Amino acid sequence: MTQLDSIFSHVDQNSADYVRRLGEAVAIKSVSGDAHHRPEVVKMANYIISWMDKLGVSHTSHDPGFQELDGSQVKLPPIILGTYGTDPAKKTVLVYGHYDVQPALKSDGWTSDPFTLVEDEQGRLFGRGSTDDKAPILSWLWVIEAHQKLGVDLPVNIKMCFEGMEESGSEGLDELIVQEAKGYFKGTDYVCISDNYWLGKTRPCLTYGLRGIAYYKLTIAGPAKDLHSGVFGGTVHEPMTDLFAIMSKLVAPDGKILVPGIYDQVRPLTDKERGTYNGIDFALPDYEGAVGGKVVIQDNEHEVLMSRWRYPSLSLHGIEGAFYSAGAKTVIPAKVTGKFSIRLVPDMDPAEVHRLVSTFIASEHAKLNSKTVCTVEPLHGARAWLADPEGPSYAAASKAVQRVFGVKPDLTREGGSIPVTLTFQENLGVSVLLLPMGAADDGAHSINEKIDKKNYIEGIKLLATYLHEVASA
Ligand SMILES: C[C@H](N)C(=O)N[C@@H](Cc1c[nH]cn1)C(=O)O
Ligand SMILES: [Zn+2]
Ligand SMILES: [Zn+2]
């Protein structure tokens, strides 16, 4: 039996423990976007730290300071830097992940409590953060534990960087990486991140690109307080009316962004790039399955992939301050804030995007001849990331996928954003790889987020095998 074979059987034998521990982590409501949950984000950091202590991972917690959230100053959660092994004869792999999650309420439409991990008869593990990103970050720890339990030497040094603000702009992390590039991060040979998803449900992938993001708050303020619509309706400029008018001008129903100039910076499609879409294992019906309906705009696979990976998109997320409860409240909200974001692609620059967006919104507001006050505020921004999927780390990951799953991985890009990826690439000057364990239908950020138990357990084996392959590369 090879070392990896014994690791694999150890992982299989301990799968119930891994699921139970994922349940402990999911139960911690580490929602970074809501000030009320901040103690829970810190609790999740402590959960990870307690495992690092048990496993002999040395660690430091970096305090990024404070952020302004919901009008008050809120302490940011720690960035945990862990070190396991410092052998100069071994390669050093830096793994990154995030321990915060998106918000979730049962009333959003979850079929079970979002913060209680529930396994169904198909082996799907439902719970907020199950796939994004709690199972992946814990899996790195289980890989270390498996080696220790079996007395197998881990063939690489591992550095870990786990943050609690990824879902809210990764505040403070870029600064730390720049500052520590020649300190804590020195000696990193490769960066590996497990925080995205396969293209379908069965074939694993290696991911070499991400879209960036520019997230906005658009506020329209009118009267000093909410008003009775019967008493005042028809006599005042209404913030909701103006907000709807402007938000409806940002994007067309066919997904085209209507902000003038927004497509000017998009890198043109070459024949070489077009060729990379051939042979990718991706089918429209599966995608519709993951979407949960026949509402896909494009009618062929390549266009869907290009729209997710290499073209920008603008999504309207929500409105703060608007009436949304049951009943028929006849109110004119005094101030409303629309939230929207633009996914950025190479070569879009967030500062130029902001200039275009704010100029356009100001001109659209002016056209309304309204006495309301309109302000646009960028919340967070990150450029897109694109890497060369060549070199020893990608080769090691490809071998690892073939060893664990018996198939060649797809080479993919991802429509979502992980702001730190580009920061690592630019400041550490090393290859960055995304090695996901979740499937396309996991529903990250959505209701009923899940990770399949099979993906979790095989994912632990995948990460372990990747480290072994890196060592022998
Ligand atoms: C891909 C990754 N798992 C993820 O979900 N990233 C988020 C990052 C983000 C940015 N603003 C808020 N969250 C995403 O792509 O939405
Ligand atoms: Zn996420
Ligand atoms: Zn994530």
Short mmCIF file of C-alpha atoms in Angstrom, two decimals, residues 64-417:
data_model
loop_
_atom_site.label_atom_id
_atom_site.label_comp_id
_atom_site.label_asym_id
_atom_site.label_seq_id
_atom_site.Cartn_x
_atom_site.Cartn_y
_atom_site.Cartn_z
CA PRO A 64 -6.65 44.43 10.29
CA GLY A 65 -8.28 47.16 12.44
CA PHE A 66 -11.76 48.56 11.94
CA GLN A 67 -14.26 49.04 9.13
CA GLU A 68 -17.27 51.30 8.79
CA LEU A 69 -20.37 49.13 8.66
CA ASP A 70 -24.01 50.22 8.97
CA GLY A 71 -22.85 53.64 10.14
CA SER A 72 -20.56 52.49 12.94
CA GLN A 73 -16.97 51.38 13.36
CA VAL A 74 -16.75 47.59 13.61
CA LYS A 75 -13.65 45.58 14.43
CA LEU A 76 -12.50 43.42 11.54
CA PRO A 77 -12.05 39.67 12.12
CA PRO A 78 -8.49 38.33 12.31
CA ILE A 79 -6.50 37.09 9.34
CA ILE A 80 -5.03 33.79 10.48
CA LEU A 81 -1.55 32.93 9.26
CA GLY A 82 -0.55 29.33 9.93
CA THR A 83 2.71 27.49 9.37
CA TYR A 84 3.14 23.73 9.29
CA GLY A 85 6.68 22.66 8.50
CA THR A 86 9.68 24.83 7.72
CA ASP A 87 11.99 22.28 6.12
CA PRO A 88 14.17 24.16 3.57
CA ALA A 89 14.52 20.94 1.56
CA LYS A 90 10.76 20.86 0.91
CA LYS A 91 8.56 22.97 -1.35
CA THR A 92 6.25 25.40 0.40
CA VAL A 93 2.60 25.62 -0.60
CA LEU A 94 0.54 28.57 0.58
CA VAL A 95 -3.14 27.72 0.92
CA TYR A 96 -5.77 30.40 1.21
CA GLY A 97 -9.43 30.21 2.16
CA HIS A 98 -12.13 32.18 3.94
CA TYR A 99 -14.07 31.35 7.06
CA ASP A 100 -16.82 33.95 6.61
CA VAL A 101 -20.05 33.22 4.79
CA GLN A 102 -22.86 34.96 2.95
CA PRO A 103 -26.00 35.88 4.91
CA ALA A 104 -28.77 33.27 5.13
CA LEU A 105 -32.26 33.27 6.62
CA LYS A 106 -34.65 30.32 6.70
CA SER A 107 -37.29 32.74 5.40
CA ASP A 108 -35.25 33.24 2.22
CA GLY A 109 -36.63 29.84 1.19
CA TRP A 110 -34.25 27.32 2.78
CA THR A 111 -35.86 23.96 3.38
CA SER A 112 -33.93 23.55 6.64
CA ASP A 113 -32.18 25.86 9.08
CA PRO A 114 -29.21 27.32 7.13
CA PHE A 115 -26.88 27.01 10.11
CA THR A 116 -27.62 23.38 10.91
CA LEU A 117 -25.80 20.94 8.63
CA VAL A 118 -28.37 18.49 7.28
CA GLU A 119 -27.50 15.39 5.28
CA ASP A 120 -30.16 14.05 2.94
CA GLU A 121 -30.54 10.52 1.57
CA GLN A 122 -28.44 11.43 -1.48
CA GLY A 123 -25.48 12.39 0.70
CA ARG A 124 -25.89 16.12 0.15
CA LEU A 125 -24.72 18.21 3.10
CA PHE A 126 -26.87 21.33 3.30
CA GLY A 127 -25.83 24.41 5.25
CA ARG A 128 -24.54 27.95 4.71
CA GLY A 129 -20.82 27.89 4.07
CA SER A 130 -20.76 24.12 3.52
CA THR A 131 -19.16 24.50 0.09
CA ASP A 132 -18.18 28.20 0.31
CA ASP A 133 -15.72 27.89 1.93
CA LYS A 134 -15.85 25.85 5.15
CA ALA A 135 -15.42 22.31 3.80
CA PRO A 136 -12.40 23.35 1.69
CA ILE A 137 -10.55 25.24 4.44
CA LEU A 138 -11.18 22.51 7.01
CA SER A 139 -9.99 19.92 4.50
CA TRP A 140 -6.47 21.36 4.54
CA LEU A 141 -6.43 20.71 8.29
CA TRP A 142 -7.77 17.17 7.87
CA VAL A 143 -4.96 16.48 5.40
CA ILE A 144 -2.41 17.39 8.07
CA GLU A 145 -4.27 15.35 10.67
CA ALA A 146 -4.39 12.27 8.41
CA HIS A 147 -0.61 12.42 7.90
CA GLN A 148 -0.03 12.75 11.64
CA LYS A 149 -2.39 9.91 12.53
CA LEU A 150 -0.67 7.59 10.05
CA GLY A 151 2.85 8.76 10.83
CA VAL A 152 3.35 9.80 7.20
CA ASP A 153 5.67 12.73 6.64
CA LEU A 154 3.92 15.61 4.90
CA PRO A 155 6.14 16.08 1.86
CA VAL A 156 5.74 19.87 1.67
CA ASN A 157 5.68 22.80 4.07
CA ILE A 158 2.28 24.43 4.30
CA LYS A 159 1.56 28.07 4.95
CA MET A 160 -2.06 29.01 5.54
CA CYS A 161 -3.83 32.30 5.10
CA PHE A 162 -7.46 32.21 6.24
CA GLU A 163 -9.50 35.40 6.23
CA GLY A 164 -12.93 36.29 7.60
CA MET A 165 -13.88 39.09 5.18
CA GLU A 166 -13.77 37.54 1.70
CA GLU A 167 -17.51 37.87 1.20
CA SER A 168 -17.28 41.55 2.10
CA GLY A 169 -14.32 42.87 0.15
CA SER A 170 -11.35 41.19 1.89
CA GLU A 171 -10.70 44.34 3.95
CA GLY A 172 -7.13 44.62 5.17
CA LEU A 173 -5.84 41.54 3.39
CA ASP A 174 -4.10 43.14 0.42
CA GLU A 175 -2.15 45.43 2.74
CA LEU A 176 -1.02 42.47 4.83
CA ILE A 177 0.16 40.53 1.77
CA VAL A 178 2.10 43.49 0.43
CA GLN A 179 3.63 44.08 3.86
CA GLU A 180 4.48 40.41 4.45
CA ALA A 181 5.52 39.45 0.90
CA LYS A 182 9.12 39.35 2.05
CA GLY A 183 8.20 38.35 5.59
CA TYR A 184 5.68 35.63 6.39
CA PHE A 185 4.98 34.80 2.74
CA LYS A 186 8.66 34.58 1.78
CA GLY A 187 9.65 31.18 0.49
CA THR A 188 6.23 30.35 -0.95
CA ASP A 189 6.66 28.21 -4.06
CA TYR A 190 3.01 27.87 -5.06
CA VAL A 191 -0.37 29.21 -3.98
CA CYS A 192 -3.36 26.88 -3.99
CA ILE A 193 -6.91 28.05 -3.33
CA SER A 194 -9.93 25.80 -2.99
CA ASP A 195 -12.88 28.21 -3.17
CA ASN A 196 -14.80 27.71 -6.38
CA TYR A 197 -16.73 25.00 -8.19
CA TRP A 198 -16.55 22.42 -10.91
CA LEU A 199 -18.19 23.19 -14.21
CA GLY A 200 -20.63 20.32 -13.82
CA LYS A 201 -21.38 17.62 -11.28
CA THR A 202 -18.87 14.94 -12.13
CA ARG A 203 -15.65 16.20 -13.70
CA PRO A 204 -13.19 18.12 -11.49
CA CYS A 205 -11.45 21.18 -12.86
CA LEU A 206 -8.41 23.38 -12.40
CA THR A 207 -9.24 27.05 -12.57
CA TYR A 208 -6.93 29.73 -13.92
CA GLY A 209 -9.10 32.82 -14.09
CA LEU A 210 -11.62 34.77 -12.03
CA ARG A 211 -13.68 37.83 -12.73
CA GLY A 212 -13.12 40.87 -10.56
CA ILE A 213 -15.84 42.95 -8.98
CA ALA A 214 -16.94 46.54 -8.45
CA TYR A 215 -19.71 46.73 -5.83
CA TYR A 216 -21.89 49.83 -5.48
CA LYS A 217 -24.37 51.53 -3.17
CA LEU A 218 -26.69 53.94 -4.97
CA THR A 219 -28.62 56.08 -2.49
CA ILE A 220 -31.57 58.34 -3.26
CA ALA A 221 -32.68 60.57 -0.39
CA GLY A 222 -35.86 62.64 -0.37
CA PRO A 223 -38.02 63.68 2.57
CA ALA A 224 -36.60 63.73 6.08
CA LYS A 225 -38.82 60.81 7.12
CA ASP A 226 -41.06 58.11 5.66
CA LEU A 227 -44.37 59.62 4.52
CA HIS A 228 -48.01 58.52 4.20
CA SER A 229 -48.58 57.91 0.49
CA GLY A 230 -52.19 59.05 0.70
CA VAL A 231 -51.32 62.32 2.37
CA PHE A 232 -48.19 63.12 0.38
CA GLY A 233 -48.30 60.90 -2.75
CA GLY A 234 -48.27 62.96 -5.95
CA THR A 235 -46.79 66.00 -4.26
CA VAL A 236 -43.22 64.90 -3.52
CA HIS A 237 -40.36 63.41 -5.53
CA GLU A 238 -40.19 59.82 -4.32
CA PRO A 239 -36.79 58.16 -3.75
CA MET A 240 -38.06 54.70 -4.78
CA THR A 241 -39.39 56.04 -8.09
CA ASP A 242 -36.06 57.67 -8.87
CA LEU A 243 -34.08 54.64 -7.77
CA PHE A 244 -36.14 52.35 -10.01
CA ALA A 245 -35.75 54.75 -12.93
CA ILE A 246 -31.96 54.79 -12.57
CA MET A 247 -31.45 51.11 -11.77
CA SER A 248 -33.53 50.17 -14.82
CA LYS A 249 -31.04 52.08 -16.98
CA LEU A 250 -27.99 50.11 -15.81
CA VAL A 251 -28.61 46.77 -17.50
CA ALA A 252 -30.92 45.42 -20.21
CA PRO A 253 -33.00 42.25 -19.79
CA ASP A 254 -30.64 40.47 -22.19
CA GLY A 255 -27.75 41.11 -19.76
CA LYS A 256 -26.13 43.91 -21.78
CA ILE A 257 -24.64 46.56 -19.53
CA LEU A 258 -25.99 49.97 -20.53
CA VAL A 259 -23.35 52.15 -18.88
CA PRO A 260 -21.64 53.91 -21.82
CA GLY A 261 -17.99 52.97 -22.32
CA ILE A 262 -18.11 49.90 -20.05
CA TYR A 263 -17.15 47.45 -22.80
CA ASP A 264 -14.28 49.61 -24.13
CA GLN A 265 -11.69 48.09 -21.81
CA VAL A 266 -12.70 44.47 -22.35
CA ARG A 267 -9.84 42.46 -23.84
CA PRO A 268 -10.75 41.44 -27.41
CA LEU A 269 -11.42 37.75 -28.09
CA THR A 270 -8.67 36.11 -30.12
CA ASP A 271 -8.89 32.90 -32.16
CA LYS A 272 -6.44 31.33 -29.71
CA GLU A 273 -8.70 32.11 -26.77
CA ARG A 274 -11.79 30.97 -28.69
CA GLY A 275 -10.04 27.63 -29.17
CA THR A 276 -9.75 27.12 -25.41
CA TYR A 277 -13.52 26.69 -25.22
CA ASN A 278 -13.46 23.62 -27.46
CA GLY A 279 -13.69 20.28 -25.72
CA ILE A 280 -14.76 21.63 -22.32
CA ASP A 281 -17.14 19.21 -20.65
CA PHE A 282 -20.14 21.50 -20.23
CA ALA A 283 -23.76 21.01 -21.25
CA LEU A 284 -26.56 23.54 -21.28
CA PRO A 285 -29.17 21.21 -19.70
CA ASP A 286 -26.82 20.59 -16.72
CA TYR A 287 -26.32 24.32 -16.39
CA GLU A 288 -30.09 24.84 -16.41
CA GLY A 289 -30.24 22.23 -13.69
CA ALA A 290 -27.79 24.22 -11.57
CA VAL A 291 -29.74 27.41 -12.32
CA GLY A 292 -32.99 25.68 -11.42
CA GLY A 293 -34.96 26.81 -14.47
CA LYS A 294 -34.91 27.55 -18.18
CA VAL A 295 -33.89 31.17 -17.87
CA VAL A 296 -30.45 31.08 -19.46
CA ILE A 297 -29.97 34.02 -21.87
CA GLN A 298 -27.50 32.44 -24.32
CA ASP A 299 -28.46 29.46 -26.42
CA ASN A 300 -25.15 27.69 -26.79
CA GLU A 301 -22.49 26.44 -24.39
CA HIS A 302 -19.59 28.58 -25.61
CA GLU A 303 -21.58 31.78 -25.30
CA VAL A 304 -22.67 30.84 -21.77
CA LEU A 305 -19.07 30.19 -20.74
CA MET A 306 -17.78 33.36 -22.35
CA SER A 307 -20.53 35.39 -20.69
CA ARG A 308 -19.51 33.95 -17.31
CA TRP A 309 -15.77 34.10 -17.75
CA ARG A 310 -14.62 36.74 -20.20
CA TYR A 311 -17.38 39.37 -20.43
CA PRO A 312 -18.53 41.68 -17.67
CA SER A 313 -22.00 41.44 -16.13
CA LEU A 314 -24.06 43.76 -13.97
CA SER A 315 -26.41 42.37 -11.34
CA LEU A 316 -28.97 44.23 -9.24
CA HIS A 317 -28.88 42.76 -5.73
CA GLY A 318 -31.34 44.55 -3.53
CA ILE A 319 -32.77 47.69 -2.01
CA GLU A 320 -32.17 48.81 1.54
CA GLY A 321 -34.80 51.02 3.16
CA ALA A 322 -37.70 49.81 1.02
CA PHE A 323 -40.86 48.26 2.46
CA TYR A 324 -40.67 44.49 1.96
CA SER A 325 -42.77 42.81 4.64
CA ALA A 326 -46.17 41.16 4.39
CA GLY A 327 -49.19 43.43 4.31
CA ALA A 328 -49.93 46.61 2.42
CA LYS A 329 -48.04 49.40 4.14
CA THR A 330 -48.82 52.64 2.30
CA VAL A 331 -45.49 54.29 2.80
CA ILE A 332 -43.22 56.54 0.78
CA PRO A 333 -39.73 55.48 1.94
CA ALA A 334 -37.64 58.55 2.73
CA LYS A 335 -34.31 57.14 1.62
CA VAL A 336 -33.49 54.00 -0.33
CA THR A 337 -30.21 52.42 -1.28
CA GLY A 338 -29.89 50.16 -4.29
CA LYS A 339 -27.06 47.61 -4.30
CA PHE A 340 -25.54 46.42 -7.55
CA SER A 341 -22.24 45.08 -8.73
CA ILE A 342 -20.34 44.68 -11.96
CA ARG A 343 -18.18 41.60 -12.54
CA LEU A 344 -14.96 42.80 -14.14
CA VAL A 345 -12.85 41.02 -16.73
CA PRO A 346 -9.40 41.58 -18.18
CA ASP A 347 -8.48 44.50 -18.82
CA MET A 348 -11.09 46.46 -16.88
CA ASP A 349 -9.85 48.84 -14.23
CA PRO A 350 -12.11 49.41 -11.18
CA ALA A 351 -11.20 53.12 -11.01
CA GLU A 352 -12.21 53.70 -14.64
CA VAL A 353 -15.37 51.63 -14.12
CA HIS A 354 -16.21 53.82 -11.15
CA ARG A 355 -15.72 56.97 -13.21
CA LEU A 356 -18.05 55.65 -15.93
CA VAL A 357 -20.69 54.43 -13.47
CA SER A 358 -20.80 57.60 -11.38
CA THR A 359 -20.87 59.89 -14.44
CA PHE A 360 -23.69 57.86 -15.98
CA ILE A 361 -25.78 57.76 -12.81
CA ALA A 362 -25.36 61.50 -12.23
CA SER A 363 -26.53 62.21 -15.78
CA GLU A 364 -29.50 59.82 -15.49
CA HIS A 365 -30.51 61.42 -12.19
CA ALA A 366 -30.24 64.88 -13.76
CA LYS A 367 -32.61 63.75 -16.55
CA LEU A 368 -35.29 62.98 -13.96
CA ASN A 369 -35.58 66.66 -12.97
CA SER A 370 -36.06 65.42 -9.44
CA LYS A 371 -35.28 67.25 -6.20
CA THR A 372 -34.04 64.07 -4.54
CA VAL A 373 -30.35 63.70 -3.70
CA CYS A 374 -28.45 60.94 -5.47
CA THR A 375 -25.11 59.53 -4.29
CA VAL A 376 -23.05 56.62 -5.59
CA GLU A 377 -20.53 54.92 -3.33
CA PRO A 378 -18.19 52.10 -4.36
CA LEU A 379 -18.08 49.49 -1.58
CA HIS A 380 -15.29 47.28 -2.79
CA GLY A 381 -13.45 46.55 -5.98
CA ALA A 382 -11.02 44.01 -7.37
CA ARG A 383 -9.52 43.42 -10.80
CA ALA A 384 -9.95 40.15 -12.68
CA TRP A 385 -7.29 37.44 -12.38
CA LEU A 386 -5.95 35.35 -15.24
CA ALA A 387 -3.01 32.94 -15.00
CA ASP A 388 -1.07 30.71 -17.30
CA PRO A 389 -2.31 27.18 -16.54
CA GLU A 390 1.11 25.69 -17.17
CA GLY A 391 3.92 24.77 -14.84
CA PRO A 392 4.54 22.29 -12.01
CA SER A 393 1.64 23.26 -9.76
CA TYR A 394 -1.01 22.83 -12.50
CA ALA A 395 0.70 19.61 -13.64
CA ALA A 396 0.66 18.31 -10.05
CA ALA A 397 -3.02 19.19 -9.66
CA SER A 398 -3.86 17.52 -12.96
CA LYS A 399 -2.10 14.32 -11.86
CA ALA A 400 -3.87 14.49 -8.49
CA VAL A 401 -7.28 14.74 -10.16
CA GLN A 402 -6.47 11.76 -12.37
CA ARG A 403 -5.28 9.76 -9.40
CA VAL A 404 -8.32 10.47 -7.22
CA PHE A 405 -11.08 10.70 -9.83
CA GLY A 406 -9.65 8.75 -12.76
CA VAL A 407 -10.37 11.55 -15.26
CA LYS A 408 -8.50 14.51 -16.70
CA PRO A 409 -9.65 17.81 -15.21
CA ASP A 410 -11.27 20.56 -17.23
CA LEU A 411 -9.33 23.80 -17.41
CA THR A 412 -11.76 26.51 -16.44
CA ARG A 413 -12.18 30.13 -15.56
CA GLU A 414 -14.69 31.24 -12.93
CA GLY A 415 -17.34 33.94 -13.00
CA GLY A 416 -17.03 34.76 -9.30
CA SER A 417 -14.33 36.77 -7.59
#
